CSV table of C-alpha atoms in Angstrom, one decimal:
chain,number,residue,atom,x,y,z
I,70,ALA,CA,0.0,0.0,0.0
I,71,ILE,CA,1.2,3.6,-0.7
I,72,ARG,CA,1.8,5.4,2.5
I,73,MET,CA,0.9,9.1,2.8
I,74,THR,CA,2.7,11.2,5.3
I,75,GLN,CA,1.5,14.6,6.3
I,76,SER,CA,3.5,17.3,8.0
I,77,PRO,CA,3.2,18.9,10.4
I,78,SER,CA,0.6,16.8,12.4
I,79,SER,CA,-0.6,20.0,14.0
I,80,PHE,CA,0.2,23.7,14.3
I,81,SER,CA,-1.3,26.9,15.5
I,82,ALA,CA,-2.0,29.8,13.3
I,83,SER,CA,-3.9,33.2,13.4
I,84,THR,CA,-6.7,34.4,11.2
I,85,GLY,CA,-5.2,36.0,8.1
I,86,ASP,CA,-2.1,33.8,8.1
I,87,ARG,CA,-0.9,32.0,4.9
I,88,VAL,CA,-0.5,28.3,5.9
I,89,THR,CA,1.0,25.4,3.9
I,90,ILE,CA,0.5,21.7,4.7
I,91,THR,CA,2.7,19.0,3.1
I,92,CYS,CA,1.8,15.5,2.0
I,93,ARG,CA,4.3,13.0,0.8
I,94,ALA,CA,3.6,9.7,-0.9
I,95,SER,CA,5.9,6.7,-0.4
I,96,GLN,CA,6.0,6.3,-4.2
I,97,GLY,CA,5.0,8.4,-7.2
I,98,ILE,CA,1.3,8.9,-7.6
I,99,SER,CA,1.4,11.4,-10.5
I,100,SER,CA,-1.4,13.9,-9.7
I,101,TYR,CA,-3.9,11.4,-8.2
I,102,LEU,CA,-4.2,13.3,-5.0
I,103,ALA,CA,-7.2,14.8,-3.2
I,104,TRP,CA,-7.4,17.0,-0.1
I,105,TYR,CA,-10.2,17.0,2.5
I,106,GLN,CA,-11.2,19.2,5.4
I,107,GLN,CA,-12.8,17.7,8.5
I,108,LYS,CA,-14.4,19.5,11.4
I,109,PRO,CA,-15.1,17.8,14.7
I,110,GLY,CA,-18.1,15.5,14.5
I,111,LYS,CA,-18.5,16.0,10.8
I,112,ALA,CA,-17.7,14.0,7.7
I,113,PRO,CA,-14.7,15.1,5.6
I,114,LYS,CA,-15.3,17.5,2.8
I,115,LEU,CA,-13.6,17.4,-0.6
I,116,LEU,CA,-11.5,20.5,-1.3
I,117,ILE,CA,-9.2,19.6,-4.1
I,118,TYR,CA,-8.7,16.8,-6.5
I,119,ALA,CA,-6.2,15.9,-9.1
I,120,ALA,CA,-3.7,17.7,-6.8
I,121,SER,CA,-4.6,21.2,-7.9
I,122,THR,CA,-8.2,21.3,-9.1
I,123,LEU,CA,-10.7,23.1,-6.7
I,124,GLN,CA,-13.9,21.3,-5.9
I,125,GLY,CA,-16.9,23.3,-6.8
I,126,GLY,CA,-18.0,25.7,-4.1
I,127,VAL,CA,-14.7,25.7,-2.3
I,128,PRO,CA,-13.3,29.2,-1.7
I,129,SER,CA,-10.4,30.3,-3.9
I,130,ARG,CA,-8.1,30.9,-0.8
I,131,PHE,CA,-7.5,27.1,-1.0
I,132,SER,CA,-5.0,25.9,-3.5
I,133,GLY,CA,-3.1,22.7,-4.1
I,134,SER,CA,0.2,21.9,-6.0
I,135,GLY,CA,2.6,19.1,-6.6
I,136,SER,CA,3.0,15.9,-8.5
I,137,GLY,CA,4.9,12.6,-8.1
I,138,THR,CA,5.6,12.3,-4.4
I,139,ASP,CA,5.3,15.8,-2.9
I,140,PHE,CA,2.2,17.9,-2.5
I,141,THR,CA,1.1,20.9,-0.7
I,142,LEU,CA,-2.2,22.5,0.3
I,143,THR,CA,-2.1,26.2,0.8
I,144,ILE,CA,-4.6,28.4,2.5
I,145,SER,CA,-3.8,32.0,1.4
I,146,CYS,CA,-5.6,33.9,4.1
I,147,LEU,CA,-6.8,31.8,7.0
I,148,GLN,CA,-10.4,32.4,8.0
I,149,SER,CA,-12.0,31.3,11.3
I,150,GLU,CA,-14.0,28.6,9.5
I,151,ASP,CA,-10.8,27.0,8.3
I,152,PHE,CA,-9.6,25.8,11.7
I,153,ALA,CA,-10.0,22.1,11.1
I,154,THR,CA,-8.1,18.9,10.3
I,155,TYR,CA,-6.9,18.4,6.7
I,156,TYR,CA,-6.3,15.0,5.1
I,157,CYS,CA,-4.6,14.1,1.8
I,158,GLN,CA,-5.7,10.9,-0.1
I,159,GLN,CA,-4.0,9.1,-3.0
I,160,TYR,CA,-6.0,7.4,-5.6
I,161,TYR,CA,-3.3,6.2,-7.9
I,162,SER,CA,-3.6,2.6,-6.7
I,163,TYR,CA,-5.6,0.4,-4.4
I,164,PRO,CA,-6.0,0.3,-1.6
I,165,LEU,CA,-6.8,4.0,-1.4
I,166,THR,CA,-5.0,5.6,1.5
I,167,PHE,CA,-5.1,8.8,3.5
I,168,GLY,CA,-2.5,10.8,5.3
I,169,GLY,CA,-2.5,10.9,9.0
I,170,GLY,CA,-4.1,14.4,9.1
I,171,THR,CA,-2.9,17.9,9.9
I,172,LYS,CA,-4.8,19.8,12.6
I,173,VAL,CA,-4.9,23.6,12.3
I,174,GLU,CA,-5.6,25.2,15.6
I,175,ILE,CA,-6.1,28.7,16.6
I,176,LYS,CA,-3.1,30.6,18.0
A,1279,GLN,CA,-28.7,17.6,-3.6
A,1280,VAL,CA,-27.3,14.1,-3.0
A,1281,GLN,CA,-27.6,12.9,0.5
A,1282,LEU,CA,-26.2,9.7,2.1
A,1283,GLN,CA,-27.5,8.2,5.4
A,1284,GLU,CA,-25.8,5.3,7.2
A,1285,SER,CA,-28.0,3.0,9.3
A,1286,GLY,CA,-27.4,-0.1,11.4
A,1287,PRO,CA,-26.7,-1.2,15.0
A,1288,GLY,CA,-24.4,1.0,17.0
A,1289,LEU,CA,-23.3,-1.9,19.2
A,1290,VAL,CA,-21.9,-5.2,18.0
A,1291,LYS,CA,-20.5,-8.0,20.1
A,1292,PRO,CA,-17.0,-9.3,19.5
A,1293,SER,CA,-16.8,-12.1,16.9
A,1294,GLU,CA,-20.1,-11.1,15.4
A,1295,THR,CA,-20.8,-9.4,12.1
A,1296,LEU,CA,-21.1,-5.7,11.7
A,1297,SER,CA,-23.8,-4.7,9.2
A,1298,LEU,CA,-24.5,-1.3,7.9
A,1299,THR,CA,-26.6,0.1,5.1
A,1300,CYS,CA,-26.2,3.4,3.2
A,1301,THR,CA,-29.3,5.0,1.7
A,1302,VAL,CA,-28.7,7.4,-1.2
A,1303,SER,CA,-31.4,10.2,-1.8
A,1304,GLY,CA,-31.5,13.2,-4.1
A,1305,GLY,CA,-29.9,11.2,-7.0
A,1306,SER,CA,-29.5,7.9,-8.5
A,1307,ILE,CA,-27.2,5.3,-7.1
A,1308,SER,CA,-26.5,4.1,-10.7
A,1309,SER,CA,-23.2,4.6,-12.5
A,1310,TYR,CA,-21.2,5.6,-9.5
A,1311,TYR,CA,-18.7,3.9,-7.2
A,1312,TRP,CA,-19.8,3.8,-3.5
A,1313,SER,CA,-17.3,3.4,-0.7
A,1314,TRP,CA,-17.1,2.7,3.0
A,1315,ILE,CA,-14.5,4.5,5.0
A,1316,ARG,CA,-14.0,4.4,8.8
A,1317,GLN,CA,-12.4,6.5,11.5
A,1318,PRO,CA,-11.5,5.3,15.0
A,1319,ALA,CA,-12.0,8.0,17.6
A,1320,GLY,CA,-9.2,10.6,17.4
A,1321,LYS,CA,-7.5,8.9,14.5
A,1322,GLY,CA,-7.3,9.0,10.8
A,1323,LEU,CA,-9.3,7.7,7.9
A,1324,GLU,CA,-9.2,4.1,6.6
A,1325,TRP,CA,-10.8,3.1,3.3
A,1326,ILE,CA,-12.6,-0.2,3.6
A,1327,GLY,CA,-13.6,-0.8,0.1
A,1328,ARG,CA,-16.0,0.1,-2.7
A,1329,ILE,CA,-18.7,-1.3,-4.9
A,1330,TYR,CA,-19.9,-0.2,-8.3
A,1331,THR,CA,-23.6,-0.3,-9.2
A,1332,SER,CA,-22.9,-3.4,-11.4
A,1333,GLY,CA,-21.8,-5.1,-8.1
A,1334,SER,CA,-18.1,-5.2,-8.8
A,1335,THR,CA,-16.0,-4.6,-5.8
A,1336,ASN,CA,-12.6,-3.6,-4.5
A,1337,TYR,CA,-11.7,-4.2,-0.9
A,1338,ASN,CA,-8.8,-3.1,1.2
A,1339,PRO,CA,-6.5,-6.1,1.5
A,1340,SER,CA,-6.1,-5.5,5.2
A,1341,LEU,CA,-9.8,-6.2,5.7
A,1342,LYS,CA,-10.6,-8.2,2.5
A,1343,SER,CA,-11.1,-11.6,4.3
A,1344,ARG,CA,-13.8,-10.2,6.5
A,1345,VAL,CA,-15.6,-7.7,4.2
A,1346,THR,CA,-18.6,-8.1,1.9
A,1347,MET,CA,-20.3,-5.3,0.1
A,1348,SER,CA,-23.6,-5.4,-1.8
A,1349,VAL,CA,-25.7,-3.0,-3.7
A,1350,ASP,CA,-29.5,-2.8,-4.2
A,1351,THR,CA,-30.3,-0.3,-7.0
A,1352,SER,CA,-34.0,-0.7,-6.6
A,1353,LYS,CA,-33.8,0.8,-3.1
A,1354,ASN,CA,-30.9,3.2,-3.8
A,1355,GLN,CA,-28.9,1.4,-1.1
A,1356,PHE,CA,-25.6,-0.3,-0.6
A,1357,SER,CA,-24.4,-2.3,2.3
A,1358,LEU,CA,-21.3,-3.4,4.3
A,1359,LYS,CA,-20.7,-6.5,6.3
A,1360,LEU,CA,-17.6,-6.9,8.4
A,1361,SER,CA,-17.3,-10.3,10.1
A,1362,SER,CA,-15.5,-11.5,13.2
A,1363,VAL,CA,-15.2,-8.0,14.7
A,1364,THR,CA,-13.0,-7.1,17.6
A,1365,ALA,CA,-12.5,-3.9,19.6
A,1366,ALA,CA,-10.2,-2.7,16.9
A,1367,ASP,CA,-13.2,-2.3,14.6
A,1368,THR,CA,-14.8,0.3,16.8
A,1369,ALA,CA,-15.0,3.4,14.7
A,1370,VAL,CA,-17.2,6.0,13.0
A,1371,TYR,CA,-18.2,4.4,9.7
A,1372,TYR,CA,-18.9,6.6,6.7
A,1373,CYS,CA,-20.4,5.8,3.4
A,1374,ALA,CA,-19.3,8.0,0.5
A,1375,ARG,CA,-19.8,8.5,-3.2
A,1376,GLY,CA,-16.9,8.3,-5.7
A,1377,ALA,CA,-16.6,11.6,-7.5
A,1378,GLY,CA,-17.2,11.2,-11.3
A,1379,HIS,CA,-14.4,13.7,-12.0
A,1380,CYS,CA,-11.8,11.7,-10.1
A,1381,SER,CA,-10.1,8.8,-11.9
A,1382,GLY,CA,-12.0,5.7,-11.3
A,1383,GLY,CA,-14.4,7.5,-8.9
A,1384,SER,CA,-11.7,7.2,-6.3
A,1385,CYS,CA,-12.0,10.4,-4.5
A,1386,PHE,CA,-15.1,11.2,-2.5
A,1387,ASP,CA,-17.5,14.1,-3.1
A,1388,TYR,CA,-20.5,13.2,-1.0
A,1389,TRP,CA,-20.4,11.6,2.5
A,1390,GLY,CA,-22.9,10.4,5.0
A,1391,GLN,CA,-22.9,12.0,8.4
A,1392,GLY,CA,-21.1,8.8,9.8
A,1393,THR,CA,-22.4,6.3,12.4
A,1394,LEU,CA,-20.5,5.1,15.4
A,1395,VAL,CA,-20.2,1.4,15.8
A,1396,THR,CA,-18.8,0.1,19.1
A,1397,VAL,CA,-17.7,-3.5,19.4
A,1398,SER,CA,-18.1,-4.6,23.0
A,1399,SER,CA,-19.7,-7.4,25.0
């Protein structure tokens, strides 16, 4: 199985900050990567697919980049509603696998 | 608006079989991949497997020997059975739709709210 490693596992930030989350795959996955946001007690929400394509309805302050093994999710100007846990997921091969998550907390 | 709703027992005894159903409303179940994903409390997400409306399946090898999925297009439902459960299977179980714009429908654009299944005697 392809292992997805996210860093950091958690960090604190302030509203208005630019934040970047990293996801690394244990082998090349081309651009078959999705990002999700999960808030406590809620299901994950798809933000980005194909590494950089924004899902419909997702604010443009979210962006994704990368291909191969290294990927990033960037939030250009953190809003209060963005404090959540973020997961990457590869869909290059089965089994589909997720990263361990990055929790973005309020500083 | 597509909605998914999981249903099934919230408590299952060790060694027994966990059974969950996901009901899809607001859209047809046909021509999509449908997955089950679980999340132990405070932990990350684990993909269990998926089923296409034709009935073809892909399972996570880590669970394959214990998993069975089925689909009932007439009821717009699909189901999960996980046999020989242990405490390690205690988790929130989500059903999710494979997004048509992701290769092979392998990312997830609609999710159920999740249902907590506890394995305990």
